[in-house]
PDB file of N, CA and C in Angstrom:
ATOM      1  N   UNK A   1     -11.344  14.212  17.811  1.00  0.00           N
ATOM      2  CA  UNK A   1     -10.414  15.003  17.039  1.00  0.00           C
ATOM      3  C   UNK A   1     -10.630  16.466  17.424  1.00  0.00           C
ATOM      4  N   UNK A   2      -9.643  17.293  17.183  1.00  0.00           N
ATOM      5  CA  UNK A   2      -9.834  18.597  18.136  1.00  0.00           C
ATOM      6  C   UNK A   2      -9.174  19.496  16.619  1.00  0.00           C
ATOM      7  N   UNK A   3      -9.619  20.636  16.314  1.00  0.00           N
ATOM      8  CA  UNK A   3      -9.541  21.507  15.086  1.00  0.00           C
ATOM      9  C   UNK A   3      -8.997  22.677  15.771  1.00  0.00           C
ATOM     10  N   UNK A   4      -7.602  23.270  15.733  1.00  0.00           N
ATOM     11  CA  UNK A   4      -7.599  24.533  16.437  1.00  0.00           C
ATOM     12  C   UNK A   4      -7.328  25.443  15.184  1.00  0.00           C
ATOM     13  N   UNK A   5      -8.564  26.109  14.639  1.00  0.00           N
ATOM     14  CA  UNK A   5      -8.453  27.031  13.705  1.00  0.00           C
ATOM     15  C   UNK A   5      -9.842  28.152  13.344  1.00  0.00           C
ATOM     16  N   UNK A   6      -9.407  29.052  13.116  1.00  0.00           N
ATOM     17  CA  UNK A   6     -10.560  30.289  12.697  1.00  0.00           C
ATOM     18  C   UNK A   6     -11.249  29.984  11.716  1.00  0.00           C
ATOM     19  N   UNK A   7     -11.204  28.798  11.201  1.00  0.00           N
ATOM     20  CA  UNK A   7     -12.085  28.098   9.964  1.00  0.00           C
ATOM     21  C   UNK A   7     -13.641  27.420  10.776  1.00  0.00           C
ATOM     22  N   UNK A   8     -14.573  27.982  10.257  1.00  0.00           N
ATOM     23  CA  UNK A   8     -15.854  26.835  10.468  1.00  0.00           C
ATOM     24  C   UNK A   8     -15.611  25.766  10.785  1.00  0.00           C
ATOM     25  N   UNK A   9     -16.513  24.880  11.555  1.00  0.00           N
ATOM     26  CA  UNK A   9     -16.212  23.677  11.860  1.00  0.00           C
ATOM     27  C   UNK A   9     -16.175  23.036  10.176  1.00  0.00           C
ATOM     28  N   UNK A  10     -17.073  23.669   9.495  1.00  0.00           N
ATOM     29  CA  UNK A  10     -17.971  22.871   7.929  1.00  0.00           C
ATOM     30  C   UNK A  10     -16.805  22.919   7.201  1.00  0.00           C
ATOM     31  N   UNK A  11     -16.091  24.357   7.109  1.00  0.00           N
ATOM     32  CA  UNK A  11     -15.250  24.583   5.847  1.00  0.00           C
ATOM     33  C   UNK A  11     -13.813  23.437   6.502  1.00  0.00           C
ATOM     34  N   UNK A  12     -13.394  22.953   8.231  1.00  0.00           N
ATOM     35  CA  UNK A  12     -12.789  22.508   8.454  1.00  0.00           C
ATOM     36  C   UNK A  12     -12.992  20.772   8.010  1.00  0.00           C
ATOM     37  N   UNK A  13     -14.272  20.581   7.733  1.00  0.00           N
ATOM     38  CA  UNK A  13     -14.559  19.132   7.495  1.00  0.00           C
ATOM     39  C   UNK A  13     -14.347  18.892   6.117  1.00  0.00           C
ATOM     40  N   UNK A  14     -14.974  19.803   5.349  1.00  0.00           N
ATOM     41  CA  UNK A  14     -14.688  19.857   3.835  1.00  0.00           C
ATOM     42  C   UNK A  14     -13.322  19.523   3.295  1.00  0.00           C
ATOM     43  N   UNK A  15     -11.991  20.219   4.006  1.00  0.00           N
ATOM     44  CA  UNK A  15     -11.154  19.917   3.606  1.00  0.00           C
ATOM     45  C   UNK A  15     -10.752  18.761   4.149  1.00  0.00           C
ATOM     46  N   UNK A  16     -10.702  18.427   5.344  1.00  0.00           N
ATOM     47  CA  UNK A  16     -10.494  16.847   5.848  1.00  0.00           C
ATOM     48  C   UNK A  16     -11.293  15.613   4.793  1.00  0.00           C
ATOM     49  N   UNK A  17     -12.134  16.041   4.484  1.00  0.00           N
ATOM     50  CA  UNK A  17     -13.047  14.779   3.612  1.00  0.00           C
ATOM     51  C   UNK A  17     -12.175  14.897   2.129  1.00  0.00           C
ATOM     52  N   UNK A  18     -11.684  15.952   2.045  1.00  0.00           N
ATOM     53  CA  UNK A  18     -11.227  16.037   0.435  1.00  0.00           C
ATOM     54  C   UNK A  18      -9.715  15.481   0.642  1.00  0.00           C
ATOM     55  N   UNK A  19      -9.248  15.845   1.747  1.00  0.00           N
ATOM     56  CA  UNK A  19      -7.924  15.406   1.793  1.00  0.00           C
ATOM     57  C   UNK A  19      -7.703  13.572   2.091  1.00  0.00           C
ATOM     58  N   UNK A  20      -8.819  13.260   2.549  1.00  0.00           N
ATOM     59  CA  UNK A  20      -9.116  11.520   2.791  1.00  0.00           C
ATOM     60  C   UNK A  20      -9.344  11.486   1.481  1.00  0.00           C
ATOM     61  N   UNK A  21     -10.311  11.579   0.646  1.00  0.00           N
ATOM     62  CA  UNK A  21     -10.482  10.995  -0.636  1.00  0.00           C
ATOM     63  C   UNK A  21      -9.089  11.167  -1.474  1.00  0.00           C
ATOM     64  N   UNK A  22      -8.568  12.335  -0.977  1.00  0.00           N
ATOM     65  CA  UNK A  22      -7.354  12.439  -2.010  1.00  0.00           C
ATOM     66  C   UNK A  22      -6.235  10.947  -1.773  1.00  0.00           C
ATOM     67  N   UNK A  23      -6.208  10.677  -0.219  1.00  0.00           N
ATOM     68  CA  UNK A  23      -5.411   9.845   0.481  1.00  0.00           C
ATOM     69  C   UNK A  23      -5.952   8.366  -0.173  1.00  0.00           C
ATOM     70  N   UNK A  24      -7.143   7.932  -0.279  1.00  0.00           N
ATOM     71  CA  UNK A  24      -7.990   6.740  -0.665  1.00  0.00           C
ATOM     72  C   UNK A  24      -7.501   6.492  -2.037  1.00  0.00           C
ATOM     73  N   UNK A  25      -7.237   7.490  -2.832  1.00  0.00           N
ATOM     74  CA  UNK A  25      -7.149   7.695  -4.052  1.00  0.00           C
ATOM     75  C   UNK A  25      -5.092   7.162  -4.490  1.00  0.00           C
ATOM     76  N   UNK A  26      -4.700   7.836  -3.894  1.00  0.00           N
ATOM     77  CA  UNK A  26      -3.598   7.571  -3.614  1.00  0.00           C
ATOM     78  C   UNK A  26      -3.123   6.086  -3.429  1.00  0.00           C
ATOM     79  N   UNK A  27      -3.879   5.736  -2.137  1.00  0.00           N
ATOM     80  CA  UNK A  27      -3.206   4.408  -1.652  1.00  0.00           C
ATOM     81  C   UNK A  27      -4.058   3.247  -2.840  1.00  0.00           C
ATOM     82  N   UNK A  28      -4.904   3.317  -3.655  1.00  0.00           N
ATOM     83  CA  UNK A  28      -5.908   2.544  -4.889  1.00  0.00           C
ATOM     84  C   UNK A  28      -4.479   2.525  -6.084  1.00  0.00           C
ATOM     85  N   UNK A  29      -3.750   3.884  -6.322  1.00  0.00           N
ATOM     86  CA  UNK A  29      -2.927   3.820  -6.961  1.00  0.00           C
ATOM     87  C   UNK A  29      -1.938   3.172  -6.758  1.00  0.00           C
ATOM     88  N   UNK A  30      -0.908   3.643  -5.488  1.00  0.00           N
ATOM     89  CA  UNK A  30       0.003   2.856  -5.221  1.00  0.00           C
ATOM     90  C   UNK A  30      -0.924   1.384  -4.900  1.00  0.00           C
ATOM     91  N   UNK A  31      -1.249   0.808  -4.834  1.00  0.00           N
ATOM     92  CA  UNK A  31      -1.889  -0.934  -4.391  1.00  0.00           C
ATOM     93  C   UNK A  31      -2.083  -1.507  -5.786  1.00  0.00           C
ATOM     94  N   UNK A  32      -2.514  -0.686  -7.216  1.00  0.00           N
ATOM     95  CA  UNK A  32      -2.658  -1.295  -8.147  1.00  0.00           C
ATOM     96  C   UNK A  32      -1.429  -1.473  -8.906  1.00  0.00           C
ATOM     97  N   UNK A  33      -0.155  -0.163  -8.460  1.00  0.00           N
ATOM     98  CA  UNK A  33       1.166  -0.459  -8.899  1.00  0.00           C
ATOM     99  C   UNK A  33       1.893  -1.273  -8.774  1.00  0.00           C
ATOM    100  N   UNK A  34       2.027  -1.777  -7.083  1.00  0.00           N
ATOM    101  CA  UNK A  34       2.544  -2.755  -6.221  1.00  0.00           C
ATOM    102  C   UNK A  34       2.173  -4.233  -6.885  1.00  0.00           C
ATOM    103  N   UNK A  35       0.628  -4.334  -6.907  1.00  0.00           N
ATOM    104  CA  UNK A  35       0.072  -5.495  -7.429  1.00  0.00           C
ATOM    105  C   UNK A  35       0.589  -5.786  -8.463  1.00  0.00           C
ATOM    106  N   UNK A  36       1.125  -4.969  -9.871  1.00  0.00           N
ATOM    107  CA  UNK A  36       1.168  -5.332 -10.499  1.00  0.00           C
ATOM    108  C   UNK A  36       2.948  -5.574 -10.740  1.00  0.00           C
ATOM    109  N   UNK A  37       4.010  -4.988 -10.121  1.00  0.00           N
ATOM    110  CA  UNK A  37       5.291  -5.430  -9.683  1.00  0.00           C
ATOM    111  C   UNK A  37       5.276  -7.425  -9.356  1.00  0.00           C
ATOM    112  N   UNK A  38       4.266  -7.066  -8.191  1.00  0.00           N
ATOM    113  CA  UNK A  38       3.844  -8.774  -7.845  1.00  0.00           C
ATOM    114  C   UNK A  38       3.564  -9.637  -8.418  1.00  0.00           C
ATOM    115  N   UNK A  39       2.354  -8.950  -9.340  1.00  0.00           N
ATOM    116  CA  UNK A  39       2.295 -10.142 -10.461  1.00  0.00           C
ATOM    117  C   UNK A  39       3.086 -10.842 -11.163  1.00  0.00           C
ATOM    118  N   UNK A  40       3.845  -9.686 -12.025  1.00  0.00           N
ATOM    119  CA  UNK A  40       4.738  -9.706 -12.760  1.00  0.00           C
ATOM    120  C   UNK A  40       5.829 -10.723 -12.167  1.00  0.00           C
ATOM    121  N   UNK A  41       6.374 -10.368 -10.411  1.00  0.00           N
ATOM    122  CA  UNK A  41       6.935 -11.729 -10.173  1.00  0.00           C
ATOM    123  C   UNK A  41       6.446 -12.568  -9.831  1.00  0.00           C
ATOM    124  N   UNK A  42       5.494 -13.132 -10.119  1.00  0.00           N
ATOM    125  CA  UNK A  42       5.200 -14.503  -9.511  1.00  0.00           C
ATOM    126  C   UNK A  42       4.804 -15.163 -10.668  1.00  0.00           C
ATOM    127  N   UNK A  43       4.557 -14.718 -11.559  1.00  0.00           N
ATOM    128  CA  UNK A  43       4.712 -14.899 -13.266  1.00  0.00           C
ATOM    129  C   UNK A  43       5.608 -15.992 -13.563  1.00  0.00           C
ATOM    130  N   UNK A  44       6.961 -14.666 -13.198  1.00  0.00           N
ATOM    131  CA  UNK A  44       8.548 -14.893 -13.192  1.00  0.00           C
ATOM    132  C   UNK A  44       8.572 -15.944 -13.167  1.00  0.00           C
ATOM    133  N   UNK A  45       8.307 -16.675 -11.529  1.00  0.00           N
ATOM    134  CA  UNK A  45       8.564 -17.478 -10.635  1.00  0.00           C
ATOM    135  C   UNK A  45       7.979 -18.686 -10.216  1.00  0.00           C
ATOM    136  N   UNK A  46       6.404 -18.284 -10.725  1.00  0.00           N
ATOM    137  CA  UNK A  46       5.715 -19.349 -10.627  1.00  0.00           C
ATOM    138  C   UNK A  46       5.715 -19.345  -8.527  1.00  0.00           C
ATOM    139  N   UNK A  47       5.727 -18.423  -7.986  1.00  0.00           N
ATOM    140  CA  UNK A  47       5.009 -18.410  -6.960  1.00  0.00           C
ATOM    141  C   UNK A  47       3.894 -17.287  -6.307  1.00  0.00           C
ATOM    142  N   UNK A  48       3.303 -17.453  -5.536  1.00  0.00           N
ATOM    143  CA  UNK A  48       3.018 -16.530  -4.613  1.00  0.00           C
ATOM    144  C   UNK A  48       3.407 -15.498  -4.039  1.00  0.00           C
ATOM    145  N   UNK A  49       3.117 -14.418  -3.883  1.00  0.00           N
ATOM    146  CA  UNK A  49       3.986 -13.437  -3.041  1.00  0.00           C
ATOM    147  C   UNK A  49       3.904 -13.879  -2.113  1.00  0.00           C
ATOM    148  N   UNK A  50       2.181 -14.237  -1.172  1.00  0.00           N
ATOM    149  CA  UNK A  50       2.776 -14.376  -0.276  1.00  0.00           C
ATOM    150  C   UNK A  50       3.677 -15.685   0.081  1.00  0.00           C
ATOM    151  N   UNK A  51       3.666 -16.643  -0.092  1.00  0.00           N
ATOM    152  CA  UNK A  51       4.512 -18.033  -0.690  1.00  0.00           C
ATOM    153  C   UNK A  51       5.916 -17.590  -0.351  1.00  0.00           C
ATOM    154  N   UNK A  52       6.497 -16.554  -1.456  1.00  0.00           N
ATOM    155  CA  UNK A  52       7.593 -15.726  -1.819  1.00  0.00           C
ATOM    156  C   UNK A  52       7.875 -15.198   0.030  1.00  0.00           C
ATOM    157  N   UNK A  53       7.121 -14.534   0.435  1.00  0.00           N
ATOM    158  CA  UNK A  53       7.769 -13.876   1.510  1.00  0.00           C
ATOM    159  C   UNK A  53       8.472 -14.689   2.395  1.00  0.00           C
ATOM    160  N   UNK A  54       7.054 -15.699   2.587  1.00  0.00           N
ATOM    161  CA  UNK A  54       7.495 -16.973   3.946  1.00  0.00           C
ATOM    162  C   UNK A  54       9.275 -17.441   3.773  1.00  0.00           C
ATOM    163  N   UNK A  55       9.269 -17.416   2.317  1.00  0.00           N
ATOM    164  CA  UNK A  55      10.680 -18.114   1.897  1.00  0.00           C
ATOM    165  C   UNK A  55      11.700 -17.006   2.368  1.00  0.00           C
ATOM    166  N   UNK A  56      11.641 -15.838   1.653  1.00  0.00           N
ATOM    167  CA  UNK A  56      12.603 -15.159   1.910  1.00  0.00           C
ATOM    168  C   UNK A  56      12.775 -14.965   3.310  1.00  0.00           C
ATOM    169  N   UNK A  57      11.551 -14.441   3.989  1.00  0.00           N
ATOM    170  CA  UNK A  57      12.360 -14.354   5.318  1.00  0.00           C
ATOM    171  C   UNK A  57      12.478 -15.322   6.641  1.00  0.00           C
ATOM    172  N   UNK A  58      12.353 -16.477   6.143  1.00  0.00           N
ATOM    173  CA  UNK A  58      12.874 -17.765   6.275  1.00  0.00           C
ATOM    174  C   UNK A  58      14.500 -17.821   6.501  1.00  0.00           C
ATOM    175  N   UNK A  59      15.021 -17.022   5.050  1.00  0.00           N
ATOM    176  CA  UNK A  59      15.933 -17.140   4.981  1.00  0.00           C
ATOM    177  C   UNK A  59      16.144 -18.732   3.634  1.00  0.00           C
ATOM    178  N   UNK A  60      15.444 -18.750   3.199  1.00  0.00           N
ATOM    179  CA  UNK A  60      15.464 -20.081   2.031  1.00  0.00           C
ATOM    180  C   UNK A  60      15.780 -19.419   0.679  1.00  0.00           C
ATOM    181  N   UNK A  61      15.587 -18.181   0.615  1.00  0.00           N
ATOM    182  CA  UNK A  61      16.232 -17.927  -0.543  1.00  0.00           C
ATOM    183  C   UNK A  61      17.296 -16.206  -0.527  1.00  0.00           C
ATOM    184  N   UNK A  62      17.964 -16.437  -1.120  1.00  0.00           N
ATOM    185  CA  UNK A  62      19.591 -15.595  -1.312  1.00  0.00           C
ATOM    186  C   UNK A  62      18.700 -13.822  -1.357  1.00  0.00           C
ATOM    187  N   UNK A  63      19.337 -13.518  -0.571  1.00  0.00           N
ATOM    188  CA  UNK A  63      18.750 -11.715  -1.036  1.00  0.00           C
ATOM    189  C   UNK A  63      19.588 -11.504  -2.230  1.00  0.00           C
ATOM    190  N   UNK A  64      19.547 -11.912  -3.427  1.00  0.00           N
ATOM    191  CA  UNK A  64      19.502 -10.780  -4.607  1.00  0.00           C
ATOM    192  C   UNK A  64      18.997  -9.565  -4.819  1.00  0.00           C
ATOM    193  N   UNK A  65      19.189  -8.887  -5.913  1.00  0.00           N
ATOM    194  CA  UNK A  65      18.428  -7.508  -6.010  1.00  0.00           C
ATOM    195  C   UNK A  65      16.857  -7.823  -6.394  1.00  0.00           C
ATOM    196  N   UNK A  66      16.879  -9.053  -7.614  1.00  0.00           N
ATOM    197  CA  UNK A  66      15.240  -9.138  -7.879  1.00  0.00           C
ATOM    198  C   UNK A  66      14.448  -9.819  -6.336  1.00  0.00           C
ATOM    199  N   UNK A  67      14.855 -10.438  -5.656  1.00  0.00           N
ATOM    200  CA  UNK A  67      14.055 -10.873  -4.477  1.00  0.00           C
ATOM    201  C   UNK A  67      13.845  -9.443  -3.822  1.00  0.00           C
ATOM    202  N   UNK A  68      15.787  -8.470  -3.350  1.00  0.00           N
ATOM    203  CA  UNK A  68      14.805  -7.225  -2.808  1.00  0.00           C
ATOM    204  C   UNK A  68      13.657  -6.403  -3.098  1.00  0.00           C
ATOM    205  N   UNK A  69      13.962  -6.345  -4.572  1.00  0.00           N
ATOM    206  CA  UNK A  69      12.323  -5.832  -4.995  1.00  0.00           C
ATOM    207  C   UNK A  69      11.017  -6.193  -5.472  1.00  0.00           C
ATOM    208  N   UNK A  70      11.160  -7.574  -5.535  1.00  0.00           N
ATOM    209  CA  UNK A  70       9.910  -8.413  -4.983  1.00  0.00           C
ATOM    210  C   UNK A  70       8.939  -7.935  -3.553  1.00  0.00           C
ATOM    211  N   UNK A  71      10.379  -8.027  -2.671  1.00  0.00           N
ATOM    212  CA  UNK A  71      10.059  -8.205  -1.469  1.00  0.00           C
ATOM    213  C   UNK A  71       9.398  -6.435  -0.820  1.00  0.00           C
ATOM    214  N   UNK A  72      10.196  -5.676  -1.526  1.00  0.00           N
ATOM    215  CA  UNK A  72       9.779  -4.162  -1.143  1.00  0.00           C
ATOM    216  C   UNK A  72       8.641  -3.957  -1.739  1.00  0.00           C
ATOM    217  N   UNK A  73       8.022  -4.377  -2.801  1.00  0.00           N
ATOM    218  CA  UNK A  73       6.551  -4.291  -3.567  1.00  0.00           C
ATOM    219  C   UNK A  73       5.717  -5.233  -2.674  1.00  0.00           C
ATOM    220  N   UNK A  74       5.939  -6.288  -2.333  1.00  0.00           N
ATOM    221  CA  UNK A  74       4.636  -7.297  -1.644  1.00  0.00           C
ATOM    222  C   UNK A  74       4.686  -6.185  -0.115  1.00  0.00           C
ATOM    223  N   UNK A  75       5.761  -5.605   0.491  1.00  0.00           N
ATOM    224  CA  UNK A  75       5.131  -4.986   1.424  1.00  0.00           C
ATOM    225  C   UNK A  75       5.003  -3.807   1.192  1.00  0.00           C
ATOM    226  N   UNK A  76       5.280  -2.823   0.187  1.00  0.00           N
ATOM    227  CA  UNK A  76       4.385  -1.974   0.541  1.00  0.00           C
ATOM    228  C   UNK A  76       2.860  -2.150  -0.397  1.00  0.00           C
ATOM    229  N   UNK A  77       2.875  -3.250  -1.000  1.00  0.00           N
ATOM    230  CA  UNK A  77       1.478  -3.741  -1.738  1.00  0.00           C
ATOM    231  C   UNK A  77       0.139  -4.137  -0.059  1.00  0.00           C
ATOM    232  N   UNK A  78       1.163  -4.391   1.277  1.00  0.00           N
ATOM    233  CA  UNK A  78       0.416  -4.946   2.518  1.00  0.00           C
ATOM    234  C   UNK A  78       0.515  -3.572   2.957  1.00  0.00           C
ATOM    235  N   UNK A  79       0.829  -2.693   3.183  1.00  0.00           N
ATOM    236  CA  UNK A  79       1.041  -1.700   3.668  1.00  0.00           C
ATOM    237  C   UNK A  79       0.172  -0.303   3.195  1.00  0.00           C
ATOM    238  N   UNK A  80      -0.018  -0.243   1.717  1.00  0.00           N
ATOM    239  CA  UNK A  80      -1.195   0.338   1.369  1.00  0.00           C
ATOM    240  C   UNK A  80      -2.382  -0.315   1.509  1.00  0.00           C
ATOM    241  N   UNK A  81      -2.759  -1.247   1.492  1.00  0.00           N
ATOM    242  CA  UNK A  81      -3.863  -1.880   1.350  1.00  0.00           C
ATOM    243  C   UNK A  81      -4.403  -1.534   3.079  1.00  0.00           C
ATOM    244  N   UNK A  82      -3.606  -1.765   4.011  1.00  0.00           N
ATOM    245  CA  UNK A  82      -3.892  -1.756   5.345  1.00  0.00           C
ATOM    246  C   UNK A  82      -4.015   0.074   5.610  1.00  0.00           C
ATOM    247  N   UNK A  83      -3.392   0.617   5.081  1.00  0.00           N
ATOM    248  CA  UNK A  83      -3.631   2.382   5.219  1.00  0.00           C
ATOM    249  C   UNK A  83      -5.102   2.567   4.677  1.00  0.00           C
ATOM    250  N   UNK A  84      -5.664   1.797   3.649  1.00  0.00           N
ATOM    251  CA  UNK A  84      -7.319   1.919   2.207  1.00  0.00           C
ATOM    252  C   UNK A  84      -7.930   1.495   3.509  1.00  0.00           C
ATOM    253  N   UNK A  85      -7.636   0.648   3.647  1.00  0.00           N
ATOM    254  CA  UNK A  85      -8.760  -0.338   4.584  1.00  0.00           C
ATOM    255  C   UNK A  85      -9.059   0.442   5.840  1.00  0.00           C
ATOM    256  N   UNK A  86      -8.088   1.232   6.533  1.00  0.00           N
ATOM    257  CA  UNK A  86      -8.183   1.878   7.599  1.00  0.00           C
ATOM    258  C   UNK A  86      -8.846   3.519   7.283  1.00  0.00           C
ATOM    259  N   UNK A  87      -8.242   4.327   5.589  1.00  0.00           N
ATOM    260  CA  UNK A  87      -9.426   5.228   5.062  1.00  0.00           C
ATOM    261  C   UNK A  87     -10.589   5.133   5.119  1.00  0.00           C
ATOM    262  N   UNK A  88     -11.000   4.060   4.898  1.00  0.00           N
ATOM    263  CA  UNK A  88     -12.847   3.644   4.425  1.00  0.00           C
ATOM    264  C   UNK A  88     -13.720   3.515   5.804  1.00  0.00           C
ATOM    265  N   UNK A  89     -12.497   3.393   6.599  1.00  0.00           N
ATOM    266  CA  UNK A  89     -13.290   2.939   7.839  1.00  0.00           C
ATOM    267  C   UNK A  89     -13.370   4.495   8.864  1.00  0.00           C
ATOM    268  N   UNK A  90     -12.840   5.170   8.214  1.00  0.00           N
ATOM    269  CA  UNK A  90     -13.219   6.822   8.722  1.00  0.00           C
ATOM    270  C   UNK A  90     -14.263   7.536   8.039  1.00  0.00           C
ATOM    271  N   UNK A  91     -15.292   7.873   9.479  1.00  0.00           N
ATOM    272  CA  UNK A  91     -16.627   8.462   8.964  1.00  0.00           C
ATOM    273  C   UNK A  91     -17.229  10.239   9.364  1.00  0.00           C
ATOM    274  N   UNK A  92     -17.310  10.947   8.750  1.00  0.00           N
ATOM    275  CA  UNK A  92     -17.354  12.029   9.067  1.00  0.00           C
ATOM    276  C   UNK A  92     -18.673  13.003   8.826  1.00  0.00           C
TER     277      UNK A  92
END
């Protein structure tokens, strides 16, 4: 990684580490929101999200509006989780 600034290397890390935790923090939120959209349908539904996806984009079940937003919560519920997972794994 390359820093082009009149800042310390230290005061430049400080804010990178604060701005990751802020990011970690973030994606914990959105993932516990998502999760809980998901839950809520599979409650509904009596399935799986992931279950739910295979189907929809299968094409086995009708795009309604509640499947679209099923379907927009299980991915960005995969989509934060894969951004956390890729935070934690940055070491500084």
């Amino acid at each position: 990684m390359q820093i082009d600034t009149d800042y310390s290397l230290q005061e430049a890390s400080e804010i990178i580490r604060s701005a990751l935790e802020h990011e970690k923090h973030l994606a914990k939120y959105k993932i516990d929101r998502y999760a809980m959209i998901c839950d809520e349908f599979e409650d509904r539904y009596d399935l799986i999200s992931t279950e739910f996806i295979q189907k929809f984009e299968a094409g086995e079940l009708i795009a309604e509006d509640k499947y679209l937003e099923w379907y927009a919560a299980k991915r960005g519920l995969d989509h934060w989780k894969k951004k956390l997972a890729l935070l934690k794994g940055i070491r500084m």
